[in-house]
Short mmCIF file of C-alpha atoms in Angstrom, two decimals:
data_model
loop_
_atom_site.label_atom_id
_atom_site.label_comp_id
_atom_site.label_asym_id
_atom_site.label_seq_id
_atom_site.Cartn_x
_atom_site.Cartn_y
_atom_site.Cartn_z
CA UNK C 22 41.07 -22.32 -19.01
CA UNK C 23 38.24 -22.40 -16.75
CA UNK C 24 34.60 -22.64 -18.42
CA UNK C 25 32.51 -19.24 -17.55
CA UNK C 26 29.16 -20.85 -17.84
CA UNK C 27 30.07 -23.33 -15.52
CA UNK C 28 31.54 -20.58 -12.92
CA UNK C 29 28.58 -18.56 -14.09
CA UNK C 30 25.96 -21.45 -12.51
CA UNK C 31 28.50 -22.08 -9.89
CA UNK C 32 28.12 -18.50 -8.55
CA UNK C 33 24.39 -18.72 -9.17
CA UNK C 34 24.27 -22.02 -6.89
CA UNK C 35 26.10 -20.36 -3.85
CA UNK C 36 23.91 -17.50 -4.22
CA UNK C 37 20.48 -18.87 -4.67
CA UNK C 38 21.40 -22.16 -2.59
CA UNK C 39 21.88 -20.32 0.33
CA UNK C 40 18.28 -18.02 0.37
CA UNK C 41 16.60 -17.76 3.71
CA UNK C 42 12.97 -18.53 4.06
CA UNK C 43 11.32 -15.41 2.33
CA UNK C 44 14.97 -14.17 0.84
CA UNK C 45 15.49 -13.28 -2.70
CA UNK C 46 18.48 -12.66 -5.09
CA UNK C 47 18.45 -9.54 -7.65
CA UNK C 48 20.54 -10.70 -11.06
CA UNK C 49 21.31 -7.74 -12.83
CA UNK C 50 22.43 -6.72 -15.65
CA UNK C 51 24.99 -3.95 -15.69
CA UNK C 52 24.24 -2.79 -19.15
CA UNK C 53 21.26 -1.16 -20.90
CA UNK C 54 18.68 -2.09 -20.71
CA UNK C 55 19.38 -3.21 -17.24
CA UNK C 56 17.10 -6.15 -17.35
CA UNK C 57 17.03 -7.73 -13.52
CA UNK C 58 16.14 -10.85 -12.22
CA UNK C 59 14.89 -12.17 -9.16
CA UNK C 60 14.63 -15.72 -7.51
CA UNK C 61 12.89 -15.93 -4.22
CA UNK C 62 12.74 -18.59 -1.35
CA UNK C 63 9.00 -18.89 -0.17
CA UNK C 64 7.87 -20.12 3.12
CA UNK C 65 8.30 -23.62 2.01
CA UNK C 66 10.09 -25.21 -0.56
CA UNK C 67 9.32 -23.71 -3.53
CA UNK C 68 11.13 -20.89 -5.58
CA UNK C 69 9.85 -17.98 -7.62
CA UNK C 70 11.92 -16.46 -10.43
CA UNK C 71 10.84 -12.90 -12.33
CA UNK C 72 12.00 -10.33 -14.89
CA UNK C 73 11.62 -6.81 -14.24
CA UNK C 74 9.22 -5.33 -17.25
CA UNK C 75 11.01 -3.24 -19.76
CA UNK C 76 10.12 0.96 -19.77
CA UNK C 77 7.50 1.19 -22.73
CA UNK C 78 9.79 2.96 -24.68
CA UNK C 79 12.32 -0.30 -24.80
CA UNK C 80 10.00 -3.11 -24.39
CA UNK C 81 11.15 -6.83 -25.28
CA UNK C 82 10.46 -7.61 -28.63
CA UNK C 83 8.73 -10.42 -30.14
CA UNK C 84 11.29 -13.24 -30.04
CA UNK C 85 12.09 -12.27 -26.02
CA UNK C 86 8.71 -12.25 -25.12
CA UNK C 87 8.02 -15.92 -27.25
CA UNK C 88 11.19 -17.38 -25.22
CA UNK C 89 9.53 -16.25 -21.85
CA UNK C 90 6.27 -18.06 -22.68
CA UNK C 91 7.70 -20.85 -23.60
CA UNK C 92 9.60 -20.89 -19.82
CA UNK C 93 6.07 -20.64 -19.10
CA UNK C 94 6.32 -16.66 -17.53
CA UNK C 95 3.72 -14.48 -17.72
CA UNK C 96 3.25 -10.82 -18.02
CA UNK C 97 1.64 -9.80 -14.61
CA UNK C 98 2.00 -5.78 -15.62
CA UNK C 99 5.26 -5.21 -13.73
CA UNK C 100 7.24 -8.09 -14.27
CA UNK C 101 7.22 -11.53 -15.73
CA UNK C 102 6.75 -14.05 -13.65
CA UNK C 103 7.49 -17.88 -14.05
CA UNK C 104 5.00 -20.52 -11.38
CA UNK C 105 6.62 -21.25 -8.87
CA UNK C 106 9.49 -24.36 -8.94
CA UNK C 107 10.35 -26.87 -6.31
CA UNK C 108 13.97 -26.46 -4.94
CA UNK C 109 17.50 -24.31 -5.74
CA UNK C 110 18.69 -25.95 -8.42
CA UNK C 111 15.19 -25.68 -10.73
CA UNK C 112 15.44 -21.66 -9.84
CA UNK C 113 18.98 -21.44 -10.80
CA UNK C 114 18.04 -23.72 -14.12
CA UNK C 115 15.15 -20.98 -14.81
CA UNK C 116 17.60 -17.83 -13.93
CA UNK C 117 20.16 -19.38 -16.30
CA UNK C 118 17.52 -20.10 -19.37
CA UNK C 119 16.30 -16.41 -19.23
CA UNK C 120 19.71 -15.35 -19.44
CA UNK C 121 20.73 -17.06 -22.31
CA UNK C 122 17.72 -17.64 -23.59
CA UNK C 123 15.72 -14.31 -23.41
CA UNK C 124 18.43 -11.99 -23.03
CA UNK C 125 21.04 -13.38 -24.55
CA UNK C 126 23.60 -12.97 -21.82
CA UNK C 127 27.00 -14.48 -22.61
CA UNK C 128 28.57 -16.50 -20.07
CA UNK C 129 31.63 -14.68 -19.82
CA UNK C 130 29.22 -10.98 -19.08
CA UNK C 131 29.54 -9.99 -15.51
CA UNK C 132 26.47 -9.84 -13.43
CA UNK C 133 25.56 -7.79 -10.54
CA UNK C 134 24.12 -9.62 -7.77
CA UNK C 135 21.94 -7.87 -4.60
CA UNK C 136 20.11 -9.64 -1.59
CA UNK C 137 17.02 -9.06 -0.20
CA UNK C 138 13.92 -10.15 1.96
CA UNK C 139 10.73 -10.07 2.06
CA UNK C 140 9.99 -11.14 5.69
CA UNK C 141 8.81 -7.24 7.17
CA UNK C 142 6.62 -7.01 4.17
CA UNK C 143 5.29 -10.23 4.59
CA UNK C 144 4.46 -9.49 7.66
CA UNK C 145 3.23 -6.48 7.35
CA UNK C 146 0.80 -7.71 4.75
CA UNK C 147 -0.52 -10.87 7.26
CA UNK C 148 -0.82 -8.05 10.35
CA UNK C 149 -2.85 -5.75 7.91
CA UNK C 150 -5.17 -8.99 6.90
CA UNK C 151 -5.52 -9.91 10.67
CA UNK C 152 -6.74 -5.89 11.06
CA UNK C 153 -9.37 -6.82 8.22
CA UNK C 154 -10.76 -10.03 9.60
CA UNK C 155 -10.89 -7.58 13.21
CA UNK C 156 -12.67 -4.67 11.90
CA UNK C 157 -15.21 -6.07 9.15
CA UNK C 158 -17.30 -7.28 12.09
CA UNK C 159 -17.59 -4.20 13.87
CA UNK C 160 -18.02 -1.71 11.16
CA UNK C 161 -20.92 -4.26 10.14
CA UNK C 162 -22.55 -4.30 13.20
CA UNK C 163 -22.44 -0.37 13.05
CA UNK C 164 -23.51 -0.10 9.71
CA UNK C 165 -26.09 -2.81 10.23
CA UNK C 166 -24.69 -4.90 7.31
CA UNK C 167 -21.88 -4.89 4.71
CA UNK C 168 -19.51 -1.78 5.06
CA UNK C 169 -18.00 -0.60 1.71
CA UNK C 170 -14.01 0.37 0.74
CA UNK C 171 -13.12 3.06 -1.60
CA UNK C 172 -10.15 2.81 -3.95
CA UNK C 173 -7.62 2.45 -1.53
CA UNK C 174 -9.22 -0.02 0.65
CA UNK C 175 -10.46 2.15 3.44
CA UNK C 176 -13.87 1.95 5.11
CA UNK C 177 -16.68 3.91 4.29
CA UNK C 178 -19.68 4.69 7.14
CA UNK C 179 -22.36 7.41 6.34
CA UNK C 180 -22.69 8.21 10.05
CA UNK C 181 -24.36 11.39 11.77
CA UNK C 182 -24.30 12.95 8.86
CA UNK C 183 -20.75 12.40 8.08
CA UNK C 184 -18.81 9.90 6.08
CA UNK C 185 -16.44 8.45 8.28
CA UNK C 186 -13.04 6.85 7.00
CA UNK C 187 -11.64 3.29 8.92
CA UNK C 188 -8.31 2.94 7.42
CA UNK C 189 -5.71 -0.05 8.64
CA UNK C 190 -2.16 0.52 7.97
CA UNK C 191 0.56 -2.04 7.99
CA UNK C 192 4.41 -0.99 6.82
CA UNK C 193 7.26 -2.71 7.10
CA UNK C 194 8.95 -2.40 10.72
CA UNK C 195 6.19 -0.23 12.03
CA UNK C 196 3.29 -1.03 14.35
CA UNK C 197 0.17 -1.58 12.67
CA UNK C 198 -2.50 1.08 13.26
CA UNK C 199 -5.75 1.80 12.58
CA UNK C 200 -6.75 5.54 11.56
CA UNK C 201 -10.24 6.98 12.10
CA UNK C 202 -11.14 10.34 9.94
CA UNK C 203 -13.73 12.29 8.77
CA UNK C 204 -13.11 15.56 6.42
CA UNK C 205 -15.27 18.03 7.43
CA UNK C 206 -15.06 20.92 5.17
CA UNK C 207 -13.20 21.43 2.19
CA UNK C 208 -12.80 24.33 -0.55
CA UNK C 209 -12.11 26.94 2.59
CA UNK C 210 -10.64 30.58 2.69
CA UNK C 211 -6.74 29.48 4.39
CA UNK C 212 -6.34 31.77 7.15
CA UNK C 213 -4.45 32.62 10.35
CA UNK C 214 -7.82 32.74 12.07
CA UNK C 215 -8.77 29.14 11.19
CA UNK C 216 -5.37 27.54 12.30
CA UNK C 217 -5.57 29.30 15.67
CA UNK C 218 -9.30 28.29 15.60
CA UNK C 219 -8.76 24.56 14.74
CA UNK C 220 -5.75 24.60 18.03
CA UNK C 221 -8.13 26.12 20.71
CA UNK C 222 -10.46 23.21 19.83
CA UNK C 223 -7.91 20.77 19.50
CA UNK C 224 -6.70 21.75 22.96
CA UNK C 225 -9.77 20.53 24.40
CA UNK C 226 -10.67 17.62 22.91
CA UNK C 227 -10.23 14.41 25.17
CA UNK C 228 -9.86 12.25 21.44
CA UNK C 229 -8.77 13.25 18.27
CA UNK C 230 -7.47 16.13 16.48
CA UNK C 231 -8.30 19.09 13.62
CA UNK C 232 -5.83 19.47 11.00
CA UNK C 233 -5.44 21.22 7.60
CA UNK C 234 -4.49 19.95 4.30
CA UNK C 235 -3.62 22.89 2.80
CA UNK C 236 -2.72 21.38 -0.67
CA UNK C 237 -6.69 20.47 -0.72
CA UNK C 238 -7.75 23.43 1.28
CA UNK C 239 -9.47 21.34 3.48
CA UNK C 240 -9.90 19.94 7.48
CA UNK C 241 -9.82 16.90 8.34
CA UNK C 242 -10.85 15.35 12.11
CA UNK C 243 -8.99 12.16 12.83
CA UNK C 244 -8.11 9.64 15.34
CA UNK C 245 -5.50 6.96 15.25
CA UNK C 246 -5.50 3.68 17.26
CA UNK C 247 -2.83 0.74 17.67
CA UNK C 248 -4.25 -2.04 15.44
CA UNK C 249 -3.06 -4.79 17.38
CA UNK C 250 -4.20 -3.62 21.07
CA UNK C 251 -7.49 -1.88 20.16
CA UNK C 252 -10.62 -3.85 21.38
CA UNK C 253 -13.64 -4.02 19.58
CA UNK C 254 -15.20 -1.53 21.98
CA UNK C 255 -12.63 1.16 21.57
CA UNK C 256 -12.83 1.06 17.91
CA UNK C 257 -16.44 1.60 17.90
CA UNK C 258 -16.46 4.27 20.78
CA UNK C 259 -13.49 6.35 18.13
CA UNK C 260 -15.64 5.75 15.06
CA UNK C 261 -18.95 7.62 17.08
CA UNK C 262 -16.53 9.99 18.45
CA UNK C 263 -15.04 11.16 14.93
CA UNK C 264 -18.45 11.35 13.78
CA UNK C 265 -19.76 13.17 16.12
CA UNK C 266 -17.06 15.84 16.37
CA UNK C 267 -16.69 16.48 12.94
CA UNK C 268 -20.74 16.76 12.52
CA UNK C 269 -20.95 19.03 15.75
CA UNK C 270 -17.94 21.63 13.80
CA UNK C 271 -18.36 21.74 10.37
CA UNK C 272 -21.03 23.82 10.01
CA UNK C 273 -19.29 26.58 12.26
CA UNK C 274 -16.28 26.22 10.29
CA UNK C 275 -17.84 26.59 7.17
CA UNK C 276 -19.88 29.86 8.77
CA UNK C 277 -16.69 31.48 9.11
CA UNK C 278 -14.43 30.43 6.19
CA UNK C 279 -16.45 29.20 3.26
CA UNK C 280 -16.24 26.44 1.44
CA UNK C 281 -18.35 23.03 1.41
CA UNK C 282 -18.98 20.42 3.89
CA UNK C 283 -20.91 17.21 5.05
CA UNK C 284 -22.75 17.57 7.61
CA UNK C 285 -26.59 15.97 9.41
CA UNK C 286 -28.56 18.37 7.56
CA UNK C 287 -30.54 17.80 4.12
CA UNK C 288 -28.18 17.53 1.26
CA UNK C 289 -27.55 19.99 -0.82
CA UNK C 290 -26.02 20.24 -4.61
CA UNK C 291 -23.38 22.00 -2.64
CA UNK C 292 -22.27 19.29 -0.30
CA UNK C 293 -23.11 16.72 -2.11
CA UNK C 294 -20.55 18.28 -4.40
CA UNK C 295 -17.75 18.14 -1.37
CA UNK C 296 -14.70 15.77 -2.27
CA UNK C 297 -14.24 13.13 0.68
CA UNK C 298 -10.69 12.12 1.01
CA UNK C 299 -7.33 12.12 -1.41
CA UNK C 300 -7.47 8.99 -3.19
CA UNK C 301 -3.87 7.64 -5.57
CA UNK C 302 -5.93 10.12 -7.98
CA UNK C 303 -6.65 13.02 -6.16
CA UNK C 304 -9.69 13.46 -3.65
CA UNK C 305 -12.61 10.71 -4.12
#
């Protein structure tokens, strides 16, 4: 009779063994609660192994979460992870200990097993910190010293009057890009008329573009540039053109369907009042 734990780690070996640079292997569990866990190659030798955190309402318990710190994992919010370990057979010693260990897994339990990389994201996270390290010194020189981010990491610039947004964007498989906005009004009257406004100006612009988020009742003028191909030149030519668009219509807008808006005019409780962009709570 063949002994499961030892075709249990043999599996685990071939699997794990085997990771590309940047590759990880899902264990999982195909019972409730459905605990997974990973073990990922880096870009060296090393290996990471994490749990998936439990739903609140079916959290480990005392003696599970003990037996992780004692592995040495931590609780980073959405999963436990253990520091990093040098080579296959340490990851596949960790993978096994949580099993039996924390969960309790018997040898014999099946396990579903899933591959993965992380090599777009990866990537997509060192194009987006390149971006950073390219725009920081022109917004500076704009702003005349250090630019600030709102929640989501954008750019802020109080310029002509309007707060301008410089947002990079890196995902997976996509080109980077680097997207230049300013909201102009917001609280409006939604009509026909301001749609068919908002296109006969769009039609004549030689950069950027009018557009309505209806779900905030707002417009929004916007340019987007390729992150990696923009010069430093181009990106501060968009910024003054964004600014200076959205200052030279939102007044007029506003004139002829309500609501609030920035604009280079004294401040008022109104305006100040305006909401500048959706944030992963709603408008900032």
């Amino acid at each position: 009779m063949s002994d499961p734990a030892a075709a249990r780690r043999a599996f685990l070996e071939a699997q794990i063994g085997h990771l590309d640079t940047l590759g990880f292997v899902i264990v999982g569990l195909p019972q409730p609660p459905f605990d997974a866990i990973q073990a990922r190659r880096e870009d060296d030798t090393s290996y990471v192994v994490e749990i998936a955190g439990r739903d609140p309402a079916a959290p480990f318990d005392e003696s599970q979460e003990q037996a992780l710190a004692t592995l040495s994992f931590e609780n980073t919010g959405e999963t436990w992870a253990a520091p990093a370990v040098e080579g296959a057979a340490a990851a596949v010693d960790l993978v096994e200990r949580v099993l039996t260990e924390v969960l309790a897994v018997a040898p014999e339990t099946p396990v579903d097993i899933r591959h993965g990389t992380l090599r777009d994201e990866r990537a997509a996270a060192a194009k987006l910190e390149a971006m950073r390290a390219f725009i920081e010194p022109v917004l500076e020189e704009i702003n005349g010293g250090e630019v600030a981010k709102d929640p989501d990491g954008d750019y802020i610039l109080d310029l002509l009057g309007m707060r301008v947004f410089v947002a990079p964007r890196a995902a997976p498989g996509r080109p980077p890009i680097i997207r230049v906005f300013a909201i102009t009004n917001a609280d409006l009257n939604l009509t026909p008329e301001l749609g068919l406004l908002l296109a006969r100006v769009n039609f004549s612009l030689a950069f950027g573009r009018f557009s309505i988020d209806t779900d905030h009742r707002s417009v929004w003028f916007d340019e987007t540039l390729l992150g990696d191909q923009v010069t430093r030149d181009e990106l501060s030519f968009v910024i003054t053109v964004v600014a200076s668009t959205a200052s030279e219509w939102d007044e007029k807008i506003a004139a002829m369907f309500g609501g609030t808006f920035r604009g280079a005019r004294p401040a008022t409780p109104a305006v100040e009042a305006a909401p500048t962009k959706p944030g992963q709570g709603g408008y900032l």
